[in-house]
Every structure is written in C-alpha cells, then in structure tokens.
Amino acid sequence: MTPTSTPTLEVVTTTERDAARALADEIAELVADGRRRGRSAVLGLATGRSPLALYEELARRAREGTLDLSDAITFNLDEYLGLPADDPRSFRARMRATLFERVGLREDRTHVPRCDLRTAEAALHAEIYEREIARAGGIDLQVLGIGRNGHIGFNEPGSGRDTRTREVELARETVEDAASAFGGAGGVPRRALTMGIATILEARRLRVLAFGPGKREIVRRTLEEGIGPAVPATFLREHGDARLYVDAAALGARL
Ligand code: GLP
C-alpha cells in the first residue's frame, strides 16, 4: 500500500482485496479492544457494492473462527422508504444476506432505518435513530461508499454540514444507479432515510471505499473541490480520522 495524503483525508492506494483485509484487521482490533474494556464495538455500515469485499472478508474470518463479531453493535447509514418491511431489496435484507447472518450478528444488535414508514412516522424514527446511536456511545468506525454524484449515505448534493438523520428525496443519478435492482428506474423508491452529514462526521473513524474507473471522477471531486454541500463527500475532509481506500483505477491521474 502507498499512503499519500491531502490535509485531512488520508488516501491509501491499494487493491480492493487488500483494503478489505486492512479494514477487517482494524475492525477486529476495535472489537477486541471493546471486549477488554467491557463494551461493545459500535460499527457504522454501508450498503452498495463498495463494502462487499470487506463483508466477504469478515464472513470468511467468522467462518474460520478467527473473528467473533457477535457482540458488536451496528448502525447502517441509510434505507429506502416505501418498501414492505421484509422486502428483499431493502438494505436491511441485503445486510442480512451479505453480513449479519454470515457473522452471527443477532438482529437486535443491528440497526438499519425502517423502510416501511410514512413521512410522519419517519421523522420520529429518525430522531430515535440518533438517540440510539448516542445511547450506544457513538460510532467507533463508520464504513462509507461514495455515490456517483458525491453522496454519502443518501445525503445528496445540497445536504449541509449540520444535517442529521432524516427523510430525503433521492437524486436522479441515485435512482438511475439503483434501477437494475428494481427492474427499471420507475420501480426505485424516491425517498429514503439517511444519517445526516453531522451524524456521519461524529463517528470516531471514517473509512471510505472507492474502487474501479467508475469512481475516478467523484474521487477527484471529493479530494479537489471546495468543501461544501455541492459534493457532500468533500465534508469527509473535515474529519480528523478519515481514510479513503482507492485502487489505481479510482485514483486515475493522481497516481
Ligand atoms: C448507495 C448507498 C450509499 C453507497 C453509495 C455507493 O446508493 N445509499 O450508502 O455508499 O450509493 O454505492 P456503490 O458502493 O454501489 O457504488
């Protein structure tokens, strides 16, 4: 791995596989450290393609008996709104299949915003979600991907630095990118619940994953554009312990 850095977002150029190993090591240390101190490690998790190699690595270690994640507590970044509770396309269902069931994480230790709420209920649920994060002692390490338009979680362009968990409307690019999972853009939910930028920046460590040529432009904008709501991922540069894992394809000309 070759570490380089911008002022506050450390960039680690590596392979997707080595990033998964490094991050799995860091998570294993957090879990072990929590156990020594008699508390659960609190992990912030993301959906999308970017963290899948990490979840694969965590599942492998759990299967081989070298990692026990069963006493961790998790909070996912976001969830679609307008789906039935057990919809297989919900982020909750995807997290079960890609991680929770494979590492023996009991459902009551995992938090994913609900997908089956109407607007009035969603606002209260969002408030409770923030309180649950606080009650768990805050998030030790938040895993993140970056959307093509610079969103983090579902904080679309226009999302401010002080936003908290709330209902949002999805941007056109986000709907397009999700189309294949919903049988076309017309089937994609238009609204979602997401942790806010402020919620995300309160996590003690941020670990961001971006691989492949499709991420090149947004990685460049995240690192180079002015910090602000036009590219919400730029706010990651304001965090004191944020690391971006990229491969050579995602870093492009900056290598
Ligand atoms: C999705 C999720 C984000 C995710 C991002 C990138 O819509 N809401 O949490 O990080 O978009 O997804 P991917 O990793 O598939 O590129």
PDB file of C-alpha atoms and ligand atoms in Angstrom:
ATOM      1  CA  MET A   1       0.000   0.000   0.000  1.00  0.00           C
ATOM      2  CA  THR A   2       1.172   3.537  -0.757  1.00  0.00           C
ATOM      3  CA  PRO A   3      -0.174   6.127   1.691  1.00  0.00           C
ATOM      4  CA  THR A   4      -0.419   9.670   0.355  1.00  0.00           C
ATOM      5  CA  SER A   5      -2.455  12.422   1.903  1.00  0.00           C
ATOM      6  CA  THR A   6      -4.480  15.570   1.463  1.00  0.00           C
ATOM      7  CA  PRO A   7      -4.715  17.799   4.556  1.00  0.00           C
ATOM      8  CA  THR A   8      -7.334  15.784   6.408  1.00  0.00           C
ATOM      9  CA  LEU A   9      -8.414  12.841   4.271  1.00  0.00           C
ATOM     10  CA  GLU A  10      -5.746  10.178   4.157  1.00  0.00           C
ATOM     11  CA  VAL A  11      -5.704   8.415   0.799  1.00  0.00           C
ATOM     12  CA  VAL A  12      -4.487   4.818   0.692  1.00  0.00           C
ATOM     13  CA  THR A  13      -3.939   3.402  -2.776  1.00  0.00           C
ATOM     14  CA  THR A  14      -4.281  -0.360  -2.726  1.00  0.00           C
ATOM     15  CA  THR A  15      -6.364  -3.177  -4.164  1.00  0.00           C
ATOM     16  CA  GLU A  16      -9.955  -3.835  -3.197  1.00  0.00           C
ATOM     17  CA  ARG A  17      -8.836  -7.094  -1.596  1.00  0.00           C
ATOM     18  CA  ASP A  18      -6.037  -5.550   0.478  1.00  0.00           C
ATOM     19  CA  ALA A  19      -8.320  -2.719   1.581  1.00  0.00           C
ATOM     20  CA  ALA A  20     -10.829  -5.340   2.775  1.00  0.00           C
ATOM     21  CA  ARG A  21      -8.087  -7.097   4.757  1.00  0.00           C
ATOM     22  CA  ALA A  22      -6.756  -3.884   6.312  1.00  0.00           C
ATOM     23  CA  LEU A  23     -10.219  -2.744   7.328  1.00  0.00           C
ATOM     24  CA  ALA A  24     -11.164  -6.190   8.656  1.00  0.00           C
ATOM     25  CA  ASP A  25      -7.970  -6.063  10.778  1.00  0.00           C
ATOM     26  CA  GLU A  26      -8.957  -2.655  12.117  1.00  0.00           C
ATOM     27  CA  ILE A  27     -12.486  -3.847  12.928  1.00  0.00           C
ATOM     28  CA  ALA A  28     -11.095  -6.960  14.649  1.00  0.00           C
ATOM     29  CA  GLU A  29      -8.877  -4.729  16.809  1.00  0.00           C
ATOM     30  CA  LEU A  30     -11.811  -2.486  17.727  1.00  0.00           C
ATOM     31  CA  VAL A  31     -13.891  -5.499  18.734  1.00  0.00           C
ATOM     32  CA  ALA A  32     -11.040  -6.944  20.826  1.00  0.00           C
ATOM     33  CA  ASP A  33     -10.347  -3.574  22.417  1.00  0.00           C
ATOM     34  CA  GLY A  34     -14.052  -3.157  23.247  1.00  0.00           C
ATOM     35  CA  ARG A  35     -14.097  -6.558  24.896  1.00  0.00           C
ATOM     36  CA  ARG A  36     -11.059  -5.692  27.014  1.00  0.00           C
ATOM     37  CA  ARG A  37     -12.858  -2.562  28.183  1.00  0.00           C
ATOM     38  CA  GLY A  38     -16.163  -4.341  28.749  1.00  0.00           C
ATOM     39  CA  ARG A  39     -18.092  -2.579  25.982  1.00  0.00           C
ATOM     40  CA  SER A  40     -19.313  -3.465  22.512  1.00  0.00           C
ATOM     41  CA  ALA A  41     -17.601  -2.073  19.431  1.00  0.00           C
ATOM     42  CA  VAL A  42     -20.056   0.132  17.531  1.00  0.00           C
ATOM     43  CA  LEU A  43     -19.728  -0.175  13.772  1.00  0.00           C
ATOM     44  CA  GLY A  44     -21.346   2.055  11.173  1.00  0.00           C
ATOM     45  CA  LEU A  45     -22.092   0.135   7.994  1.00  0.00           C
ATOM     46  CA  ALA A  46     -22.932   0.905   4.384  1.00  0.00           C
ATOM     47  CA  THR A  47     -24.653  -0.915   1.552  1.00  0.00           C
ATOM     48  CA  GLY A  48     -23.805  -0.727  -2.147  1.00  0.00           C
ATOM     49  CA  ARG A  49     -21.053  -2.583  -3.971  1.00  0.00           C
ATOM     50  CA  SER A  50     -18.061  -0.853  -2.370  1.00  0.00           C
ATOM     51  CA  PRO A  51     -18.077  -2.645   1.036  1.00  0.00           C
ATOM     52  CA  LEU A  52     -18.868  -6.132  -0.337  1.00  0.00           C
ATOM     53  CA  ALA A  53     -15.238  -7.357  -0.355  1.00  0.00           C
ATOM     54  CA  LEU A  54     -14.948  -6.223   3.284  1.00  0.00           C
ATOM     55  CA  TYR A  55     -18.115  -8.113   4.245  1.00  0.00           C
ATOM     56  CA  GLU A  56     -16.793 -11.164   2.380  1.00  0.00           C
ATOM     57  CA  GLU A  57     -13.541 -10.953   4.361  1.00  0.00           C
ATOM     58  CA  LEU A  58     -15.376 -10.553   7.692  1.00  0.00           C
ATOM     59  CA  ALA A  59     -17.609 -13.532   6.815  1.00  0.00           C
ATOM     60  CA  ARG A  60     -14.546 -15.648   5.927  1.00  0.00           C
ATOM     61  CA  ARG A  61     -12.872 -14.853   9.232  1.00  0.00           C
ATOM     62  CA  ALA A  62     -16.071 -15.629  11.148  1.00  0.00           C
ATOM     63  CA  ARG A  63     -16.441 -18.942   9.296  1.00  0.00           C
ATOM     64  CA  GLU A  64     -12.826 -19.887  10.030  1.00  0.00           C
ATOM     65  CA  GLY A  65     -13.251 -18.914  13.674  1.00  0.00           C
ATOM     66  CA  THR A  66     -10.635 -16.147  13.662  1.00  0.00           C
ATOM     67  CA  LEU A  67     -13.102 -13.288  14.239  1.00  0.00           C
ATOM     68  CA  ASP A  68     -16.099 -13.099  16.560  1.00  0.00           C
ATOM     69  CA  LEU A  69     -18.312 -10.157  15.650  1.00  0.00           C
ATOM     70  CA  SER A  70     -21.324 -11.407  17.569  1.00  0.00           C
ATOM     71  CA  ASP A  71     -21.108  -8.827  20.352  1.00  0.00           C
ATOM     72  CA  ALA A  72     -20.658  -5.794  18.084  1.00  0.00           C
ATOM     73  CA  ILE A  73     -23.455  -3.268  17.664  1.00  0.00           C
ATOM     74  CA  THR A  74     -24.100  -1.922  14.170  1.00  0.00           C
ATOM     75  CA  PHE A  75     -25.847   1.087  12.645  1.00  0.00           C
ATOM     76  CA  ASN A  76     -26.429   1.318   8.921  1.00  0.00           C
ATOM     77  CA  LEU A  77     -26.226   4.638   7.128  1.00  0.00           C
ATOM     78  CA  ASP A  78     -29.473   4.585   5.241  1.00  0.00           C
ATOM     79  CA  GLU A  79     -32.531   2.776   3.907  1.00  0.00           C
ATOM     80  CA  TYR A  80     -35.136   3.253   1.191  1.00  0.00           C
ATOM     81  CA  LEU A  81     -38.609   4.349   2.220  1.00  0.00           C
ATOM     82  CA  GLY A  82     -41.768   2.906   0.736  1.00  0.00           C
ATOM     83  CA  LEU A  83     -40.966  -0.802   0.801  1.00  0.00           C
ATOM     84  CA  PRO A  84     -42.689  -3.518   2.837  1.00  0.00           C
ATOM     85  CA  ALA A  85     -40.726  -4.403   5.995  1.00  0.00           C
ATOM     86  CA  ASP A  86     -39.252  -7.620   4.635  1.00  0.00           C
ATOM     87  CA  ASP A  87     -38.700  -6.574   1.050  1.00  0.00           C
ATOM     88  CA  PRO A  88     -35.624  -8.432  -0.286  1.00  0.00           C
ATOM     89  CA  ARG A  89     -34.483  -5.205  -1.979  1.00  0.00           C
ATOM     90  CA  SER A  90     -34.349  -3.292   1.300  1.00  0.00           C
ATOM     91  CA  PHE A  91     -30.920  -2.509   2.729  1.00  0.00           C
ATOM     92  CA  ARG A  92     -31.888  -4.471   5.861  1.00  0.00           C
ATOM     93  CA  ALA A  93     -32.389  -7.595   3.714  1.00  0.00           C
ATOM     94  CA  ARG A  94     -29.128  -7.001   1.846  1.00  0.00           C
ATOM     95  CA  MET A  95     -27.207  -6.537   5.096  1.00  0.00           C
ATOM     96  CA  ARG A  96     -28.647  -9.795   6.440  1.00  0.00           C
ATOM     97  CA  ALA A  97     -27.524 -11.677   3.357  1.00  0.00           C
ATOM     98  CA  THR A  98     -24.107 -10.075   2.897  1.00  0.00           C
ATOM     99  CA  LEU A  99     -23.039  -9.759   6.543  1.00  0.00           C
ATOM    100  CA  PHE A 100     -25.329 -10.189   9.554  1.00  0.00           C
ATOM    101  CA  GLU A 101     -26.307 -13.830   9.004  1.00  0.00           C
ATOM    102  CA  ARG A 102     -22.790 -14.781   7.966  1.00  0.00           C
ATOM    103  CA  VAL A 103     -21.057 -13.435  11.072  1.00  0.00           C
ATOM    104  CA  GLY A 104     -23.681 -14.423  13.640  1.00  0.00           C
ATOM    105  CA  LEU A 105     -24.840 -10.873  14.385  1.00  0.00           C
ATOM    106  CA  ARG A 106     -28.197 -11.105  16.123  1.00  0.00           C
ATOM    107  CA  GLU A 107     -30.888  -8.909  14.637  1.00  0.00           C
ATOM    108  CA  ASP A 108     -31.344  -6.958  17.901  1.00  0.00           C
ATOM    109  CA  ARG A 109     -27.703  -5.806  17.784  1.00  0.00           C
ATOM    110  CA  THR A 110     -28.115  -4.376  14.292  1.00  0.00           C
ATOM    111  CA  HIS A 111     -29.803  -1.092  13.400  1.00  0.00           C
ATOM    112  CA  VAL A 112     -30.981  -0.180   9.919  1.00  0.00           C
ATOM    113  CA  PRO A 113     -33.554   2.594   9.478  1.00  0.00           C
ATOM    114  CA  ARG A 114     -37.015   1.191   8.735  1.00  0.00           C
ATOM    115  CA  CYS A 115     -38.183   1.077   5.129  1.00  0.00           C
ATOM    116  CA  ASP A 116     -41.922   0.767   5.799  1.00  0.00           C
ATOM    117  CA  LEU A 117     -42.736   4.148   7.368  1.00  0.00           C
ATOM    118  CA  ARG A 118     -44.797   7.089   6.184  1.00  0.00           C
ATOM    119  CA  THR A 119     -43.424  10.635   6.441  1.00  0.00           C
ATOM    120  CA  ALA A 120     -44.991  11.459   9.833  1.00  0.00           C
ATOM    121  CA  GLU A 121     -43.577   8.287  11.399  1.00  0.00           C
ATOM    122  CA  ALA A 122     -40.232   8.647   9.620  1.00  0.00           C
ATOM    123  CA  ALA A 123     -39.398  11.905  11.411  1.00  0.00           C
ATOM    124  CA  LEU A 124     -39.856  10.322  14.831  1.00  0.00           C
ATOM    125  CA  HIS A 125     -37.975   7.206  13.766  1.00  0.00           C
ATOM    126  CA  ALA A 126     -35.064   9.386  12.589  1.00  0.00           C
ATOM    127  CA  GLU A 127     -34.923  11.118  15.975  1.00  0.00           C
ATOM    128  CA  ILE A 128     -34.951   7.786  17.788  1.00  0.00           C
ATOM    129  CA  TYR A 129     -32.187   6.512  15.480  1.00  0.00           C
ATOM    130  CA  GLU A 130     -29.954   9.409  16.534  1.00  0.00           C
ATOM    131  CA  ARG A 131     -30.722   8.703  20.185  1.00  0.00           C
ATOM    132  CA  GLU A 132     -29.893   5.022  19.774  1.00  0.00           C
ATOM    133  CA  ILE A 133     -26.507   5.907  18.292  1.00  0.00           C
ATOM    134  CA  ALA A 134     -25.845   8.209  21.241  1.00  0.00           C
ATOM    135  CA  ARG A 135     -27.008   5.590  23.744  1.00  0.00           C
ATOM    136  CA  ALA A 136     -24.599   3.053  22.212  1.00  0.00           C
ATOM    137  CA  GLY A 137     -21.789   5.534  22.936  1.00  0.00           C
ATOM    138  CA  GLY A 138     -21.404   6.820  19.376  1.00  0.00           C
ATOM    139  CA  ILE A 139     -19.986   5.051  16.341  1.00  0.00           C
ATOM    140  CA  ASP A 140     -16.390   3.841  16.639  1.00  0.00           C
ATOM    141  CA  LEU A 141     -15.839   3.270  12.930  1.00  0.00           C
ATOM    142  CA  GLN A 142     -18.115   4.185  10.023  1.00  0.00           C
ATOM    143  CA  VAL A 143     -17.715   2.393   6.677  1.00  0.00           C
ATOM    144  CA  LEU A 144     -18.743   4.516   3.678  1.00  0.00           C
ATOM    145  CA  GLY A 145     -19.012   4.387  -0.082  1.00  0.00           C
ATOM    146  CA  ILE A 146     -19.336   7.436  -2.319  1.00  0.00           C
ATOM    147  CA  GLY A 147     -22.221   7.783  -4.768  1.00  0.00           C
ATOM    148  CA  ARG A 148     -21.542   8.858  -8.342  1.00  0.00           C
ATOM    149  CA  ASN A 149     -22.864  12.353  -7.519  1.00  0.00           C
ATOM    150  CA  GLY A 150     -20.823  12.627  -4.306  1.00  0.00           C
ATOM    151  CA  HIS A 151     -23.493  11.488  -1.901  1.00  0.00           C
ATOM    152  CA  ILE A 152     -22.530   9.789   1.355  1.00  0.00           C
ATOM    153  CA  GLY A 153     -25.277   7.687   2.835  1.00  0.00           C
ATOM    154  CA  PHE A 154     -28.216   9.206   0.968  1.00  0.00           C
ATOM    155  CA  ASN A 155     -27.020  12.763   1.638  1.00  0.00           C
ATOM    156  CA  GLU A 156     -27.499  14.021  -1.880  1.00  0.00           C
ATOM    157  CA  PRO A 157     -25.918  17.213  -3.276  1.00  0.00           C
ATOM    158  CA  GLY A 158     -27.385  20.132  -1.333  1.00  0.00           C
ATOM    159  CA  SER A 159     -27.058  18.359   2.035  1.00  0.00           C
ATOM    160  CA  GLY A 160     -25.463  20.647   4.615  1.00  0.00           C
ATOM    161  CA  ARG A 161     -22.772  20.078   7.212  1.00  0.00           C
ATOM    162  CA  ASP A 162     -25.287  20.184  10.085  1.00  0.00           C
ATOM    163  CA  THR A 163     -27.832  17.667   8.733  1.00  0.00           C
ATOM    164  CA  ARG A 164     -28.943  14.802  10.975  1.00  0.00           C
ATOM    165  CA  THR A 165     -30.827  11.569  10.355  1.00  0.00           C
ATOM    166  CA  ARG A 166     -33.884  12.468   8.262  1.00  0.00           C
ATOM    167  CA  GLU A 167     -36.098  11.668   5.316  1.00  0.00           C
ATOM    168  CA  VAL A 168     -34.668  12.734   1.950  1.00  0.00           C
ATOM    169  CA  GLU A 169     -35.591  12.642  -1.714  1.00  0.00           C
ATOM    170  CA  LEU A 170     -33.199  10.690  -3.920  1.00  0.00           C
ATOM    171  CA  ALA A 171     -31.342  12.441  -6.726  1.00  0.00           C
ATOM    172  CA  ARG A 172     -31.867  11.415 -10.352  1.00  0.00           C
ATOM    173  CA  GLU A 173     -28.407   9.756 -10.622  1.00  0.00           C
ATOM    174  CA  THR A 174     -29.053   7.748  -7.473  1.00  0.00           C
ATOM    175  CA  VAL A 175     -32.383   6.492  -8.826  1.00  0.00           C
ATOM    176  CA  GLU A 176     -30.698   5.577 -12.144  1.00  0.00           C
ATOM    177  CA  ASP A 177     -27.878   3.744 -10.366  1.00  0.00           C
ATOM    178  CA  ALA A 178     -30.376   1.668  -8.383  1.00  0.00           C
ATOM    179  CA  ALA A 179     -32.565   0.865 -11.410  1.00  0.00           C
ATOM    180  CA  SER A 180     -31.254  -2.640 -12.073  1.00  0.00           C
ATOM    181  CA  ALA A 181     -32.161  -3.801  -8.560  1.00  0.00           C
ATOM    182  CA  PHE A 182     -35.744  -2.574  -9.021  1.00  0.00           C
ATOM    183  CA  GLY A 183     -36.498  -3.698 -12.572  1.00  0.00           C
ATOM    184  CA  GLY A 184     -36.007  -0.194 -14.001  1.00  0.00           C
ATOM    185  CA  ALA A 185     -35.790   3.379 -12.704  1.00  0.00           C
ATOM    186  CA  GLY A 186     -39.597   3.533 -12.437  1.00  0.00           C
ATOM    187  CA  GLY A 187     -39.550   0.937  -9.648  1.00  0.00           C
ATOM    188  CA  VAL A 188     -36.913   2.639  -7.477  1.00  0.00           C
ATOM    189  CA  PRO A 189     -38.226   4.251  -4.268  1.00  0.00           C
ATOM    190  CA  ARG A 190     -37.926   8.040  -4.478  1.00  0.00           C
ATOM    191  CA  ARG A 191     -37.464   8.652  -0.780  1.00  0.00           C
ATOM    192  CA  ALA A 192     -35.125   7.336   1.883  1.00  0.00           C
ATOM    193  CA  LEU A 193     -33.965   7.733   5.468  1.00  0.00           C
ATOM    194  CA  THR A 194     -30.320   8.589   5.947  1.00  0.00           C
ATOM    195  CA  MET A 195     -27.941   9.549   8.722  1.00  0.00           C
ATOM    196  CA  GLY A 196     -27.017  13.196   8.212  1.00  0.00           C
ATOM    197  CA  ILE A 197     -23.600  14.646   7.448  1.00  0.00           C
ATOM    198  CA  ALA A 198     -23.259  15.760  11.083  1.00  0.00           C
ATOM    199  CA  THR A 199     -24.200  12.253  12.255  1.00  0.00           C
ATOM    200  CA  ILE A 200     -21.561  10.720   9.983  1.00  0.00           C
ATOM    201  CA  LEU A 201     -18.838  13.190  10.970  1.00  0.00           C
ATOM    202  CA  GLU A 202     -19.402  12.342  14.648  1.00  0.00           C
ATOM    203  CA  ALA A 203     -18.176   8.769  14.112  1.00  0.00           C
ATOM    204  CA  ARG A 204     -14.713   8.478  15.633  1.00  0.00           C
ATOM    205  CA  ARG A 205     -13.180   6.968  12.483  1.00  0.00           C
ATOM    206  CA  LEU A 206     -14.388   7.167   8.895  1.00  0.00           C
ATOM    207  CA  ARG A 207     -13.257   4.541   6.387  1.00  0.00           C
ATOM    208  CA  VAL A 208     -14.298   5.235   2.826  1.00  0.00           C
ATOM    209  CA  LEU A 209     -14.100   2.737  -0.040  1.00  0.00           C
ATOM    210  CA  ALA A 210     -13.997   3.571  -3.771  1.00  0.00           C
ATOM    211  CA  PHE A 211     -12.813   1.148  -6.435  1.00  0.00           C
ATOM    212  CA  GLY A 212     -12.827   0.962 -10.220  1.00  0.00           C
ATOM    213  CA  PRO A 213     -12.803   3.523 -13.026  1.00  0.00           C
ATOM    214  CA  GLY A 214     -16.437   4.442 -12.399  1.00  0.00           C
ATOM    215  CA  LYS A 215     -15.347   6.197  -9.190  1.00  0.00           C
ATOM    216  CA  ARG A 216     -12.484   8.161 -10.731  1.00  0.00           C
ATOM    217  CA  GLU A 217     -14.338  11.409 -11.338  1.00  0.00           C
ATOM    218  CA  ILE A 218     -16.091  11.508  -7.980  1.00  0.00           C
ATOM    219  CA  VAL A 219     -12.879  10.612  -6.121  1.00  0.00           C
ATOM    220  CA  ARG A 220     -11.169  13.520  -7.874  1.00  0.00           C
ATOM    221  CA  ARG A 221     -14.006  15.886  -6.973  1.00  0.00           C
ATOM    222  CA  THR A 222     -14.065  14.640  -3.353  1.00  0.00           C
ATOM    223  CA  LEU A 223     -10.375  15.419  -2.976  1.00  0.00           C
ATOM    224  CA  GLU A 224     -10.141  18.593  -5.020  1.00  0.00           C
ATOM    225  CA  GLU A 225     -13.380  20.570  -4.939  1.00  0.00           C
ATOM    226  CA  GLY A 226     -14.214  23.131  -2.258  1.00  0.00           C
ATOM    227  CA  ILE A 227     -15.727  21.617   0.866  1.00  0.00           C
ATOM    228  CA  GLY A 228     -19.485  22.102   0.755  1.00  0.00           C
ATOM    229  CA  PRO A 229     -22.932  20.678   0.012  1.00  0.00           C
ATOM    230  CA  ALA A 230     -22.419  20.552  -3.780  1.00  0.00           C
ATOM    231  CA  VAL A 231     -20.308  17.426  -3.239  1.00  0.00           C
ATOM    232  CA  PRO A 232     -21.269  16.084   0.206  1.00  0.00           C
ATOM    233  CA  ALA A 233     -18.287  13.680   0.222  1.00  0.00           C
ATOM    234  CA  THR A 234     -15.978  16.725   0.482  1.00  0.00           C
ATOM    235  CA  PHE A 235     -17.139  17.077   4.116  1.00  0.00           C
ATOM    236  CA  LEU A 236     -15.117  13.928   4.855  1.00  0.00           C
ATOM    237  CA  ARG A 237     -12.035  16.164   4.622  1.00  0.00           C
ATOM    238  CA  GLU A 238     -13.169  17.988   7.770  1.00  0.00           C
ATOM    239  CA  HIS A 239     -12.893  14.844   9.889  1.00  0.00           C
ATOM    240  CA  GLY A 240      -9.727  14.262  11.878  1.00  0.00           C
ATOM    241  CA  ASP A 241      -9.528  10.487  11.293  1.00  0.00           C
ATOM    242  CA  ALA A 242     -10.868   9.777   7.817  1.00  0.00           C
ATOM    243  CA  ARG A 243      -9.184   7.378   5.396  1.00  0.00           C
ATOM    244  CA  LEU A 244     -10.106   6.777   1.774  1.00  0.00           C
ATOM    245  CA  TYR A 245      -9.147   3.405   0.285  1.00  0.00           C
ATOM    246  CA  VAL A 246      -8.927   3.561  -3.502  1.00  0.00           C
ATOM    247  CA  ASP A 247      -7.472   1.355  -6.209  1.00  0.00           C
ATOM    248  CA  ALA A 248      -5.341   2.705  -9.034  1.00  0.00           C
ATOM    249  CA  ALA A 249      -8.361   2.837 -11.367  1.00  0.00           C
ATOM    250  CA  ALA A 250     -10.367   5.023  -8.991  1.00  0.00           C
ATOM    251  CA  LEU A 251      -7.420   7.313  -8.317  1.00  0.00           C
ATOM    252  CA  GLY A 252      -6.715   7.761 -12.026  1.00  0.00           C
ATOM    253  CA  ALA A 253      -4.298  10.510 -12.962  1.00  0.00           C
ATOM    254  CA  ARG A 254      -3.372  11.283  -9.366  1.00  0.00           C
ATOM    255  CA  LEU A 255      -1.111   8.207  -9.160  1.00  0.00           C
TER     256      LEU A 255
HETATM  257  C1  GLP B   1     -25.828   3.900  -2.404  1.00  0.00           C
HETATM  258  C2  GLP B   1     -25.905   3.978  -0.860  1.00  0.00           C
HETATM  259  C3  GLP B   1     -24.647   4.530  -0.290  1.00  0.00           C
HETATM  260  C4  GLP B   1     -23.494   3.911  -1.054  1.00  0.00           C
HETATM  261  C5  GLP B   1     -23.436   4.531  -2.414  1.00  0.00           C
HETATM  262  C6  GLP B   1     -22.372   3.960  -3.335  1.00  0.00           C
HETATM  263  O1  GLP B   1     -26.945   4.410  -3.009  1.00  0.00           O
HETATM  264  N1  GLP B   1     -27.010   4.683  -0.342  1.00  0.00           N
HETATM  265  O2  GLP B   1     -24.589   4.306   1.096  1.00  0.00           O
HETATM  266  O3  GLP B   1     -22.301   4.119  -0.371  1.00  0.00           O
HETATM  267  O4  GLP B   1     -24.709   4.541  -3.009  1.00  0.00           O
HETATM  268  O5  GLP B   1     -22.734   2.707  -3.824  1.00  0.00           O
HETATM  269  P1  GLP B   1     -21.696   1.720  -4.512  1.00  0.00           P
HETATM  270  O6  GLP B   1     -20.775   1.271  -3.448  1.00  0.00           O
HETATM  271  O7  GLP B   1     -22.539   0.588  -5.045  1.00  0.00           O
HETATM  272  O8  GLP B   1     -21.025   2.495  -5.587  1.00  0.00           O
END
